[in-house]
Short mmCIF file of C-alpha atoms in Angstrom, two decimals:
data_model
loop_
_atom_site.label_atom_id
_atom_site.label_comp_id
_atom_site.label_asym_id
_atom_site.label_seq_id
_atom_site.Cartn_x
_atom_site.Cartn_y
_atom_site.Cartn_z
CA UNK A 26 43.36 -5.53 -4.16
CA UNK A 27 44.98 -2.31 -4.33
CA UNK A 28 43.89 0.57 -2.05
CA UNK A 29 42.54 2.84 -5.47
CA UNK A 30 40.35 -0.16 -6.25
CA UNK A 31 39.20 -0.25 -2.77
CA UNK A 32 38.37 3.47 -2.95
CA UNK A 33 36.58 3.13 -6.08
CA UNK A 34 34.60 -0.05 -5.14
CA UNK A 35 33.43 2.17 -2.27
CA UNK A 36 32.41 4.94 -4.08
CA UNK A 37 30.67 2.57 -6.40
CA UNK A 38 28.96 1.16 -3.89
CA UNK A 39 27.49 5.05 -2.71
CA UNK A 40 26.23 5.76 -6.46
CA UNK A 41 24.46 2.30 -6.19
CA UNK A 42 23.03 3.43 -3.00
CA UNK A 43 22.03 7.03 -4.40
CA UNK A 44 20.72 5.49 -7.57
CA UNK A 45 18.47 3.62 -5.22
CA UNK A 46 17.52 6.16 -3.16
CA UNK A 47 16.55 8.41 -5.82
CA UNK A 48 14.10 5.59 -7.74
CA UNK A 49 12.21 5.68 -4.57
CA UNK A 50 11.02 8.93 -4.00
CA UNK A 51 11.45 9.93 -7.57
CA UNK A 52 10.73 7.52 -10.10
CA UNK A 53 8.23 4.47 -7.94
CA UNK A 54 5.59 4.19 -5.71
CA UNK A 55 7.10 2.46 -3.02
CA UNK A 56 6.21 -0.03 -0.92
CA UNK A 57 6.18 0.61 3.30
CA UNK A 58 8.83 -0.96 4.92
CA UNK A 59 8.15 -3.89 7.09
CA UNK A 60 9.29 -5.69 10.37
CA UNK A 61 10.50 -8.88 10.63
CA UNK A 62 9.19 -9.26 14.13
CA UNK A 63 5.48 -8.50 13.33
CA UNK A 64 4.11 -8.89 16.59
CA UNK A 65 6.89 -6.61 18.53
CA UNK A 66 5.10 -3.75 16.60
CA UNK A 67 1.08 -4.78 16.82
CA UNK A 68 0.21 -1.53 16.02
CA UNK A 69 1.84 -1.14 12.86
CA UNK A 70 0.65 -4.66 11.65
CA UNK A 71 -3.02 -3.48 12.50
CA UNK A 72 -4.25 -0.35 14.53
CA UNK A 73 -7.09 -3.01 15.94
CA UNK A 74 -4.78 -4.21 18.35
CA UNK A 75 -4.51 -1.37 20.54
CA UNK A 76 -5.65 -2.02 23.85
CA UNK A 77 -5.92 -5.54 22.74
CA UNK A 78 -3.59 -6.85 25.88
CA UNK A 79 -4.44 -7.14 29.59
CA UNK A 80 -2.05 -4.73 30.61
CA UNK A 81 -0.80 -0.93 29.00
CA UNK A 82 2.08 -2.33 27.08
CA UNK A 83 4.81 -0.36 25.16
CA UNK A 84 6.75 -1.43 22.29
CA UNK A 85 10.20 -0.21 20.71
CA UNK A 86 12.10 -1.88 17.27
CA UNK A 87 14.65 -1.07 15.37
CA UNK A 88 15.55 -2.53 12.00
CA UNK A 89 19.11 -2.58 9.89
CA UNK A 90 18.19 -3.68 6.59
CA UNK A 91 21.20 -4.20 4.04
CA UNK A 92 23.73 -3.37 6.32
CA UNK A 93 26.54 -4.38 3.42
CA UNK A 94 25.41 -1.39 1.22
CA UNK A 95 27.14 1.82 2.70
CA UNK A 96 24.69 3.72 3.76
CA UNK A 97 22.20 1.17 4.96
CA UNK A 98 18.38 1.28 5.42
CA UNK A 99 17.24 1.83 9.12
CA UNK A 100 13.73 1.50 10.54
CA UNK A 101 12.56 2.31 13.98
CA UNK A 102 8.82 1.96 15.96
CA UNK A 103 7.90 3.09 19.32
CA UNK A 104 4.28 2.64 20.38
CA UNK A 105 2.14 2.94 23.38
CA UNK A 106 -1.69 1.24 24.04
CA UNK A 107 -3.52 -0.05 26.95
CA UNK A 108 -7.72 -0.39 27.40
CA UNK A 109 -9.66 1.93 28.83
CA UNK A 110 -13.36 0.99 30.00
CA UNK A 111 -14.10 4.00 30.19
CA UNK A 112 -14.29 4.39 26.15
CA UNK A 113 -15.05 0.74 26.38
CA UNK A 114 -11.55 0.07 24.19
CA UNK A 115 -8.62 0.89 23.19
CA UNK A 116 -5.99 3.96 22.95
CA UNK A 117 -2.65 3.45 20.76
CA UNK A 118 0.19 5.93 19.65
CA UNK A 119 2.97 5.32 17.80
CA UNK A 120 5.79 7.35 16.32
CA UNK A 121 7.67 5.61 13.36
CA UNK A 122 10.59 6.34 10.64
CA UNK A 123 12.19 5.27 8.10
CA UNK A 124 16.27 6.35 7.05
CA UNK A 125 17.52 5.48 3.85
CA UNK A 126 21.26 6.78 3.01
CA UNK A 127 22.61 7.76 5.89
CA UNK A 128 19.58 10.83 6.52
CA UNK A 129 19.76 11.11 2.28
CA UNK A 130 15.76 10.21 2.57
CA UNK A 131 13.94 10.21 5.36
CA UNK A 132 10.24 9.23 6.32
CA UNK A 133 8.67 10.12 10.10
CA UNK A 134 5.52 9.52 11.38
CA UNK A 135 3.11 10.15 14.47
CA UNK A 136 -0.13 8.75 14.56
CA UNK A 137 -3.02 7.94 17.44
CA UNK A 138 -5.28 4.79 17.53
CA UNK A 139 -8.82 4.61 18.96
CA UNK A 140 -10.25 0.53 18.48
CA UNK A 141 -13.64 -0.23 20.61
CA UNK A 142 -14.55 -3.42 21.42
CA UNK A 143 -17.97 -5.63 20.66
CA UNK A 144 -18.55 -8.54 23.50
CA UNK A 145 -19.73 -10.95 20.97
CA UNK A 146 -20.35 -13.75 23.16
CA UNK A 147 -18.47 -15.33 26.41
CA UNK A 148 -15.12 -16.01 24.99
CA UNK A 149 -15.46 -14.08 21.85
CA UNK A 150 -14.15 -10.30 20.93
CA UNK A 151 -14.16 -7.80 17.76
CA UNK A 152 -12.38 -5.00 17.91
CA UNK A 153 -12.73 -1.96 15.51
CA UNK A 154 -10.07 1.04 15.04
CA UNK A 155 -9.44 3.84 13.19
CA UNK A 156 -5.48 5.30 13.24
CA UNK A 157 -5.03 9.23 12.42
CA UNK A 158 -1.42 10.19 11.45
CA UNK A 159 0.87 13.43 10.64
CA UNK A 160 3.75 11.95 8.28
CA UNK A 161 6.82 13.92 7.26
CA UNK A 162 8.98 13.00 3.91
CA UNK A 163 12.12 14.50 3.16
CA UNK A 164 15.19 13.89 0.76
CA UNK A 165 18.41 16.40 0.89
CA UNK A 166 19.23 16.31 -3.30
CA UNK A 167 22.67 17.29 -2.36
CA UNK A 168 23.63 13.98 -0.87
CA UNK A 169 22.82 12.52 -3.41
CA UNK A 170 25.59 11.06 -6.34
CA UNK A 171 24.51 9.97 -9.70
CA UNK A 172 26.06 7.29 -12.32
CA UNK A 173 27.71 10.13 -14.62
CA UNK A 174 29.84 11.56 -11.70
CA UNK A 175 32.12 8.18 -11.48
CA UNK A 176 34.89 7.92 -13.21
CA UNK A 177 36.47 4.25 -13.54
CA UNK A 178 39.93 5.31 -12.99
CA UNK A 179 39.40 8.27 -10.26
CA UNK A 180 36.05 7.85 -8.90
CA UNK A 181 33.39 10.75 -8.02
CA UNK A 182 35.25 13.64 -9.50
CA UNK A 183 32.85 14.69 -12.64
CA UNK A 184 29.74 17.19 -12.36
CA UNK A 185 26.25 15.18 -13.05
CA UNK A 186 24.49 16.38 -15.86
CA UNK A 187 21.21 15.41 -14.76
CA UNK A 188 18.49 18.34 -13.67
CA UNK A 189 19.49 20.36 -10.57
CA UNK A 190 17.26 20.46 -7.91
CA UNK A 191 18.86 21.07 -4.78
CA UNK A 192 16.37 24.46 -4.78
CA UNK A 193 13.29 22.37 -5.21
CA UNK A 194 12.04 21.60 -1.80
CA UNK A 195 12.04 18.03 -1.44
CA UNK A 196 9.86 17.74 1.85
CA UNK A 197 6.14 16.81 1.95
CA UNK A 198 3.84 17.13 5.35
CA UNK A 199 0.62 15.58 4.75
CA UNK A 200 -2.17 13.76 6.75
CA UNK A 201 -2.94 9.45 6.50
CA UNK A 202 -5.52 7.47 7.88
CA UNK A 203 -5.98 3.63 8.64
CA UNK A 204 -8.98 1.40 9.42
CA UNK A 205 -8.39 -2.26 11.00
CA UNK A 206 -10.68 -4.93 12.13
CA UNK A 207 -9.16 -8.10 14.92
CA UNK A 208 -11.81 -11.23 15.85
CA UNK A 209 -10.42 -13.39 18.49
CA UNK A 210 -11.12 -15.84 21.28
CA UNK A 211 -8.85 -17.69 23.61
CA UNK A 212 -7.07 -19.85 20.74
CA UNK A 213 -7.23 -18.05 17.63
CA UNK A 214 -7.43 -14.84 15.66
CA UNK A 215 -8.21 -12.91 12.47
CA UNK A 216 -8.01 -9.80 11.40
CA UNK A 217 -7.73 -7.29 8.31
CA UNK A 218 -6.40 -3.92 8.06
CA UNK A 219 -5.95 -1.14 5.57
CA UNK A 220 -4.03 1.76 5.21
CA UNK A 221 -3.90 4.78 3.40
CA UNK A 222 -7.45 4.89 2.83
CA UNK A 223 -6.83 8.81 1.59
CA UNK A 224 -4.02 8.00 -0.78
CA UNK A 225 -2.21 10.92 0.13
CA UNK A 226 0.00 12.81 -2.45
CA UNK A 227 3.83 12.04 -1.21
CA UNK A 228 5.30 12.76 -4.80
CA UNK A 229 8.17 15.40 -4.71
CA UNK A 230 7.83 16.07 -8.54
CA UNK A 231 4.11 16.10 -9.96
CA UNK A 232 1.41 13.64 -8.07
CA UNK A 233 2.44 10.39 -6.56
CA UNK A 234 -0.63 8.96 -4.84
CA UNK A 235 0.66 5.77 -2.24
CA UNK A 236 -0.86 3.11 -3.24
CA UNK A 237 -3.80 1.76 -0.45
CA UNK A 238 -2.13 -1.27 1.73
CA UNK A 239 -3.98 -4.42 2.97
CA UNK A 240 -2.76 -6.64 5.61
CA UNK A 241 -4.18 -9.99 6.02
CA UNK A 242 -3.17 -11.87 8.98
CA UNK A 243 -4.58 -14.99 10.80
CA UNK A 244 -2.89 -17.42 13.53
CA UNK A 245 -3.86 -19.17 16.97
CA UNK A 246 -2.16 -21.08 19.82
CA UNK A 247 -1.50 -24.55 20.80
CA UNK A 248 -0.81 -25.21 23.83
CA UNK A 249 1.07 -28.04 25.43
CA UNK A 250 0.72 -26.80 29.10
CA UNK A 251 -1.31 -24.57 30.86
CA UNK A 252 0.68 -22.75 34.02
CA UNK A 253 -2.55 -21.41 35.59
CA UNK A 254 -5.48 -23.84 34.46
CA UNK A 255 -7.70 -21.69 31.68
CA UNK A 256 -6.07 -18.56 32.03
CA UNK A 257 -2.88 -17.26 29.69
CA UNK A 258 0.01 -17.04 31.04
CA UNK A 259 3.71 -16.50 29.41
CA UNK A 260 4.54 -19.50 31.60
CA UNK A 261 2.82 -21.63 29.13
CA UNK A 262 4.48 -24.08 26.68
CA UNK A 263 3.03 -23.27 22.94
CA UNK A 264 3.23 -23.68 19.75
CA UNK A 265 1.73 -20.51 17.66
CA UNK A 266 1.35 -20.56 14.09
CA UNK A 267 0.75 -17.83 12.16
CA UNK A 268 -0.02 -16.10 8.00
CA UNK A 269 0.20 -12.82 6.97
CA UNK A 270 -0.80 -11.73 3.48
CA UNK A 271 0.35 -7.75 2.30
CA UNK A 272 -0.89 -6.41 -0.75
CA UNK A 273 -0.17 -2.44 -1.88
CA UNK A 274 -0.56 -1.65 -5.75
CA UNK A 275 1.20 -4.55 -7.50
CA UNK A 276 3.14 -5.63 -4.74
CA UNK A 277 1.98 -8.71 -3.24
CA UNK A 278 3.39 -10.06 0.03
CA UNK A 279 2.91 -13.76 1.88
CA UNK A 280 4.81 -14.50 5.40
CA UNK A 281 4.20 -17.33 7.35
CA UNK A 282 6.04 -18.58 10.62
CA UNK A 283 5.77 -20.57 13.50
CA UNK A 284 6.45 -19.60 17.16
CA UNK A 285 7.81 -21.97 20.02
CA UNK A 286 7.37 -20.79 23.94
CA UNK A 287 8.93 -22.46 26.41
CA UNK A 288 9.70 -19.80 29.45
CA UNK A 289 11.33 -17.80 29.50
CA UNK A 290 12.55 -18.71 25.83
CA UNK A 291 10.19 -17.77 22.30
CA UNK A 292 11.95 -19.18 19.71
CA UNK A 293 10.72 -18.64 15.95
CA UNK A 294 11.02 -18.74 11.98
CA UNK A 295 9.37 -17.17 9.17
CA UNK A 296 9.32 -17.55 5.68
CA UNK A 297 8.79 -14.63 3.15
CA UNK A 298 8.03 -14.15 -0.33
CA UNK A 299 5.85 -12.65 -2.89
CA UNK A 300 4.42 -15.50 -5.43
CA UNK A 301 7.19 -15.15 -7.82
CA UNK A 302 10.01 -14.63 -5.94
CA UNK A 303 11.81 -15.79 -2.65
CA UNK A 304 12.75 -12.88 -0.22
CA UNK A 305 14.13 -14.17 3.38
CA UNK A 306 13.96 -16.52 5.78
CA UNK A 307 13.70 -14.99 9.15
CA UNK A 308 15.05 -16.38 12.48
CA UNK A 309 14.11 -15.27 15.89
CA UNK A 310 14.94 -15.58 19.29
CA UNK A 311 13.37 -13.91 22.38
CA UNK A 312 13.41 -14.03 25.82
CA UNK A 313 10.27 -12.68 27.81
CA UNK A 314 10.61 -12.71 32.09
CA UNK A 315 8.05 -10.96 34.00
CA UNK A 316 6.74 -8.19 31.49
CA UNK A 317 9.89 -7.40 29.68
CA UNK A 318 10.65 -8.90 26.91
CA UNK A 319 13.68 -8.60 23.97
CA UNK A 320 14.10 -10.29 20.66
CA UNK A 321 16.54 -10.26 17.98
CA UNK A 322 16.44 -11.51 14.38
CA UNK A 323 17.78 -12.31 11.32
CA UNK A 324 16.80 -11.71 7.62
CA UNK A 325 19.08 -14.47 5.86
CA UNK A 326 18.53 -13.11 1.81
CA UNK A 327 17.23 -15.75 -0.59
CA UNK A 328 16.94 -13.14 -3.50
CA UNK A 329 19.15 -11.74 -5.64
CA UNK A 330 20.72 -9.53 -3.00
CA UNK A 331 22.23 -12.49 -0.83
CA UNK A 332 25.55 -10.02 -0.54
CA UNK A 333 23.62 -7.58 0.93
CA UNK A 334 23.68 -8.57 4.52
CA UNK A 335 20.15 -9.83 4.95
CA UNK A 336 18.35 -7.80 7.77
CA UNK A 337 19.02 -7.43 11.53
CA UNK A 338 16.55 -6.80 14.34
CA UNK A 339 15.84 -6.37 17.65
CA UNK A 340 12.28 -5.47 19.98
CA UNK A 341 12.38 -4.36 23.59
CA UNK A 342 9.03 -4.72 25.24
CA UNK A 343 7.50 -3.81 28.61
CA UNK A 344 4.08 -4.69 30.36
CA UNK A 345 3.19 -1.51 32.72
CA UNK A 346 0.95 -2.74 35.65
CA UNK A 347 -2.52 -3.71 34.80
CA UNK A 348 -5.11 -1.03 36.27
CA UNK A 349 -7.20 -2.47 38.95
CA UNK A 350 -10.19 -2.22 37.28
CA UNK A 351 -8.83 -4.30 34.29
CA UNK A 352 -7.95 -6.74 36.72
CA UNK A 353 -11.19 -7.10 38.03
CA UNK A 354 -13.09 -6.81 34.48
CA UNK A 355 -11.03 -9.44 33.16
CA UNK A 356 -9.81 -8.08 29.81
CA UNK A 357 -9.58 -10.37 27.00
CA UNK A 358 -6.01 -10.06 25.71
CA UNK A 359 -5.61 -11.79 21.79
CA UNK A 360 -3.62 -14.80 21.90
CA UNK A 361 -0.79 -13.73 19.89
CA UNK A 362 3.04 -13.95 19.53
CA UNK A 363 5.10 -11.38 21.61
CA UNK A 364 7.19 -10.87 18.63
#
C-alpha cells in the first residue's frame, strides 16, 4: 500500500466519522449511550439505586467505543450516593458525558438523585426516586468534513457545497428529569426506570424532542457460600444472573449476563441485541478487595461493524466507611453485581 493510499484511506475514514457525527445531532433522534458494565454505574441504569448500598459508595467509568474509527466515541460517569436516615433514603449525584469526534459533538450532564425507601416487610424494600439534571449539547460545525470535499486522487481538498452553518449556534442547555422504582430482598431484585419524562427539545435545527427511555431490569443471587452466615459479604462465592430490557422510540434493547464471584475475582459475560439484530458479546473481569473495586471489559462486535474495534471499558469503585448509625440500623443494601 502506498503512502497516498494510506493518506486517503485516512481521510476517508474522518468523512465517515463526520458523516456520522452529523446524522446524530442533525438528521436522528438518537439513542443514549450505554455501559457495558451496568452495575459500575447504578445510577445511570436507575436513579432508585441511590443510597441503595450499606455504605456511601462512589463510582467512576469510562468507555472507548469504536476505537478503529479515527476519532472514536468516548463515554465517561462519575457518581456519588450513600443513605441518609435522616430523609429516610437516599442522595445520588452524578456528572456524565458523552465525546463523539474527537470534541466534534459533545454531550455533558449533572444531575442529583433523591430515592426514599418503604420497609415493606422484614426482608423486603421499595425504593422510589426522582433524578433532576442540567444537560449541555454542543457540536463545533467547523470540524466537521462532508462527502463532497474528498477527492479520490488527493483527498480533502474541495469546498462542501452543503449549507454553512458554522454561525448557527450549535449548543443547547436545557433541563431533564427521571423517575425510577427498585423492589428487592436479600436474593433478588426488580426494578423499572424512565427517563426523559419532559422530552426536552435537544434539536439544533427546528424541534427534536428525545424520545422517553425505559429500562427494565431484573436479576438475583445464588449463592454457593456464605462468609458470614446470613449476612452479604463480597467474600461470598455467587452466581448472579441478570436481564435488562431498554426501549427509547423505536429502539428496542435486550442484555442479559451472568456474574461469577469468587474473592477477590467477579468474572462475567453478557449478551446484547435488539430482536432483529446481534450487537456484542461483552466480557468482564473484576477484581473487588476491601471496598475498592476495578473492572475492565470488552465489547467483541457481532454486527456489521466487526472492524470497528468492539468497545473497551473499565470501572474504578470505592466503598467510603459506613456511618455509625447505618451500622447500627442495618441498611438493606440490593443484592446486585458490582459491575
Amino acid at each position: 500500500m502506498t503512502a497516498r493510499n494510506d493518506r486517503h484511506i485516512k481521510v476517508g475514514r474522518k468523512v465517515f466519522l463526520s458523516v456520522v457525527c452529523l446524522l446524530c445531532f442533525v438528521s436522528l433522534r438518537a439513542q443514549d449511550p450505554h455501559f457495558s458494565q451496568y452495575f459500575a454505574h447504578p445510577l445511570y441504569i436507575n436513579p432508585a439505586f441511590a443510597g441503595a448500598n450499606e455504605c456511601p459508595r462512589i463510582n467512576l467509568g469510562y468507555r472507548n467505543q469504536w476505537p478503529n474509527i479515527s476519532g472514536g466515541f468516548s463515554t465517561m460517569s462519575v457518581s456519588y450516593d450513600q443513605h441518609v436516615h435522616a430523609i429516610r433514603g437516599g442522595l445520588g449525584a452524578k456528572v456524565f458525558a458523552d465525546i463523539q469526534g474527537g470534541g466534534t459533538y459533545r454531550n455533558i450532564s449533572a444531575a442529583v438523585t433523591y430515592s426514599y425507601r418503604f420497609k415493606l416487610g422484614r426482608s423486603f424494600s421499595l425504593r422510589l426516586a426522582a433524578e433532576a439534571a442540567y444537560v449541555n449539547r454542543y457540536a463545533n460545525w467547523n470540524s466537521l468534513t462532508f462527502p463532497d470535499q474528498f477527492d479520490p486522487m488527493l483527498g480533502l481538498v474541495r469546498p462542501t457545497t452543503d449549507e454553512d452553518l458554522s454561525q448557527t449556534p450549535l449548543d443547547r442547555h436545557y433541563a431533564d428529569f427521571a423517575v425510577g422504582a427498585l423492589a428487592y430482598n436479600d436474593y433478588f431484585y426488580v426494578g423499572l426506570s424512565v427517563n426523559h419524562l419532559s422530552r426536552p427539545d435537544e434539536g439544533f435545527m427546528g424541534v427534536q424532542r428525545l424520545a422517553i427511555k425505559y429500562t427494565a431490569h431484573v436479576g438475583g443471587v445464588i449463592y454457593f457460600k456464605k462468609t458470614y452466615g446470613t449476612k452479604r459479604s463480597e467474600r461470598d462465592i455467587s452466581l448472579s444472573p441478570n436481564l435488562i430490557f431498554t426501549q427509547q422510540g423505536k429502539f428496542e434493547e435486550l442484555s442479559y449476563g451472568l456474574y461469577l464471584n469468587v474473592y477477590p475475582m467477579v468474572m462475567g459475560v453478557w449478551y446484547r441485541h435488539n430482536f432483529t439484530n446481534s450487537d456484542a458479546l461483552i466480557a468482564l473481569l473484576g477484581f473487588e478487595y476491601k471496598g475498592v473495586k476495578i473492572a475492565y471489559s470488552y465489547d467483541i462486535d457481532v454486527s456489521g461493524l466487526r472492524r470497528s474495534g468492539g468497545a473497551h471499558e473499565v470501572s474504578l469503585g470505592f466503598r467510603l466507611p459506613c456511618p455509625e448509625r447505618n451500622k447500627l440500623l442495618k441498611v438493606q443494601a440490593v443484592p446486585c453485581p458490582a459491575f
